[in-house]
XYZ file of C-alpha atoms in Angstrom:
205
model
C -0.028 0.083 -0.020
C 2.826 2.473 0.916
C 4.464 1.714 -2.377
C 1.337 2.335 -4.308
C 0.961 5.710 -2.469
C 4.606 6.693 -3.184
C 4.220 5.816 -6.841
C 0.845 8.069 -7.026
C 2.820 10.792 -5.405
C 5.599 10.431 -7.774
C 3.308 10.448 -10.751
C 1.585 13.515 -9.703
C 4.862 15.374 -8.779
C 6.309 14.576 -12.240
C 3.313 16.139 -13.801
C 3.538 19.174 -11.709
C 7.476 19.478 -12.380
C 6.981 18.915 -16.069
C 4.173 21.207 -16.769
C 6.007 23.982 -14.638
C 9.058 23.699 -16.627
C 7.279 23.740 -20.008
C 5.115 26.767 -19.030
C 7.966 28.748 -17.789
C 10.138 27.973 -21.035
C 7.240 28.470 -23.319
C 3.680 29.591 -22.292
C 0.441 28.256 -20.815
C -1.494 28.274 -24.079
C 1.360 26.847 -26.189
C 1.651 23.571 -23.913
C -0.948 21.051 -24.186
C -2.104 18.192 -21.683
C -0.880 15.634 -24.218
C 2.562 17.140 -24.243
C 2.796 17.403 -20.581
C 1.868 13.643 -20.148
C 4.327 12.620 -23.043
C 7.261 14.804 -21.331
C 6.400 13.326 -17.975
C 5.950 9.705 -19.083
C 2.403 9.599 -17.615
C -0.716 8.203 -19.303
C -3.337 10.781 -20.076
C -5.906 9.052 -17.909
C -3.594 9.461 -14.922
C -3.358 13.083 -15.614
C -7.148 13.593 -15.247
C -7.073 11.165 -12.173
C -5.097 13.930 -10.392
C -6.222 17.016 -12.056
C -9.752 17.482 -13.598
C -8.327 20.317 -16.079
C -5.306 22.061 -17.142
C -6.488 24.994 -14.853
C -6.462 22.682 -11.977
C -2.878 21.612 -12.778
C -1.924 25.343 -13.065
C -3.537 26.211 -9.804
C -1.408 23.280 -7.975
C 1.767 24.442 -9.712
C 1.198 28.101 -8.357
C 0.584 26.790 -4.880
C 3.547 24.443 -4.542
C 5.985 26.709 -6.343
C 4.982 29.724 -4.270
C 5.196 27.700 -1.060
C 8.585 26.393 -2.178
C 9.818 29.950 -2.921
C 8.433 31.609 0.106
C 9.803 29.013 2.425
C 13.359 28.971 0.614
C 14.273 32.154 -1.021
C 12.065 34.650 0.571
C 12.759 33.361 4.077
C 16.551 33.679 3.441
C 16.304 37.111 1.566
C 14.134 38.698 4.554
C 16.006 37.036 7.417
C 16.772 39.549 10.086
C 20.671 39.147 10.094
C 21.162 42.482 8.250
C 19.330 45.900 8.659
C 15.848 46.169 6.964
C 16.544 48.105 3.827
C 19.540 45.996 3.079
C 16.933 43.111 2.835
C 15.421 44.839 -0.046
C 18.836 45.051 -1.668
C 19.339 41.164 -1.061
C 15.953 40.773 -2.670
C 17.238 42.338 -5.975
C 20.457 40.601 -5.781
C 18.674 37.172 -5.485
C 16.756 38.200 -8.503
C 19.644 39.182 -10.608
C 21.492 35.938 -9.828
C 18.491 33.741 -10.535
C 18.179 35.392 -13.916
C 21.675 35.233 -14.733
C 21.754 31.514 -13.805
C 18.765 30.916 -16.118
C 20.507 32.919 -18.953
C 23.767 31.004 -18.536
C 21.832 27.645 -18.745
C 19.442 28.475 -21.614
C 20.544 31.322 -23.277
C 17.433 33.114 -22.447
C 16.187 35.421 -19.556
C 12.910 33.783 -18.879
C 11.175 36.411 -16.797
C 9.172 35.852 -13.662
C 6.869 32.858 -13.991
C 4.053 34.585 -12.002
C 4.398 37.648 -14.005
C 4.464 35.702 -17.329
C 1.306 33.800 -16.473
C -0.386 36.973 -15.257
C 0.297 38.717 -18.464
C -0.940 35.834 -20.515
C -4.088 34.563 -18.425
C -5.483 37.549 -16.338
C -7.978 38.395 -19.060
C -8.570 34.891 -19.932
C -9.117 32.997 -16.681
C -10.528 34.772 -13.580
C -9.655 31.882 -11.073
C -5.956 31.888 -12.387
C -5.813 35.753 -12.091
C -7.096 35.702 -8.562
C -4.577 33.213 -7.443
C -1.802 35.159 -9.026
C -3.003 38.498 -7.436
C -2.951 36.715 -4.076
C 0.680 35.636 -4.690
C 1.734 39.138 -5.397
C -0.112 40.300 -2.415
C 1.904 37.772 -0.446
C 5.105 39.241 -1.867
C 4.271 42.661 -0.771
C 3.612 41.432 2.731
C 7.413 40.823 3.682
C 8.343 44.104 1.944
C 5.834 46.034 3.894
C 7.155 44.611 7.269
C 10.669 45.705 6.214
C 9.640 49.087 5.468
C 7.862 49.116 9.017
C 10.878 48.204 10.666
C 13.048 50.737 8.810
C 10.608 53.487 9.986
C 10.720 52.228 13.545
C 14.453 52.228 13.483
C 14.470 55.854 12.060
C 16.118 54.823 8.754
C 12.786 55.975 6.784
C 10.576 59.080 7.056
C 6.914 58.030 7.595
C 5.328 56.609 4.641
C 2.299 54.442 3.361
C 4.170 50.939 3.729
C 1.603 49.049 1.938
C 1.253 51.263 -0.918
C 5.125 51.568 -1.215
C 5.549 47.757 -0.848
C 2.771 47.399 -3.834
C 4.920 49.922 -5.805
C 8.075 47.976 -5.161
C 6.578 44.691 -6.269
C 5.355 46.468 -9.447
C 8.831 47.857 -10.088
C 10.465 44.407 -9.632
C 7.956 42.786 -12.029
C 8.475 45.598 -14.675
C 12.230 45.283 -14.147
C 12.124 41.642 -14.859
C 10.048 42.047 -17.958
C 12.626 44.684 -19.324
C 15.279 42.028 -18.652
C 13.385 39.448 -20.412
C 12.723 41.858 -23.281
C 16.415 42.796 -23.476
C 17.356 39.090 -22.864
C 19.987 40.603 -20.384
C 20.037 39.983 -16.675
C 22.302 43.075 -16.262
C 19.103 44.999 -16.631
C 18.163 43.994 -13.074
C 21.670 44.895 -11.644
C 21.730 48.186 -13.271
C 18.157 49.369 -12.691
C 17.350 47.443 -9.633
C 18.855 49.953 -6.994
C 16.272 52.661 -8.155
C 13.632 50.551 -6.690
C 14.786 51.792 -3.140
C 14.120 55.345 -4.292
C 10.342 54.597 -3.774
C 11.067 54.933 -0.026
C 12.613 58.127 0.948
C 15.309 57.952 3.475
C 14.899 60.035 6.879
C 17.152 62.957 7.179
C 19.527 62.597 9.853
C 20.631 65.481 12.087
C-alpha cells in the first residue's frame, strides 16, 4: 500500500514539475495536456485522475511553487541578520542571480513565472488571475514589514508602507519584464537600485 501511495505521489509530482518547466520555458497556451503527459512519461488517464483540468494543474503548480519560493528564497532574503533596507537590496541581488543563472543555462532570460502567467492569462481565466493576485499580495507582505521596521528604526521617514510595498513589487515585475525583453540579466543589476528610491530615507541630524 505504501509503495502504491508513493508511486501515485511521484506520478503527480512528475506532472507538476514537467508542466511548470514547460510553462516557464514557453507559455500556458502553447503547452497542451498531451505534451505534458508525454514529457512526464504519464498516461493521459492518470493526468485526469490527479487534475480535472489544465487549470487545476496550473493552480496546483502555483501553490506548490509559491510555497517553495516563500519557504526557501524569501525566508533567506528577509532573514533579520542585516538591517531592513539591506534586505530589499538582497532581494534584488537574488533576482539578478536567478536570471543570470537561467540565462547561462538556457541562453534566455525567461522572466518571472508569475508575471509571465499574469500577462498571458489575467484576461482569460478569472480563477488563475485571482490566485496570481494573491501571490503578488503575499510578496508585498514581507516588504511592507521591512519598511515598517525601517521606519521604527528611524531609517525611513513616515510613509504608506503598504502602498510603497505594492509599488516595489510592481517595479520588480517591470524590471524583470525589461530584462526578459532585452534578454539581459544585467538590466536587473543596473536598474534595480532605483527601486529603493520609492522609499525616501529620513534626514539624519
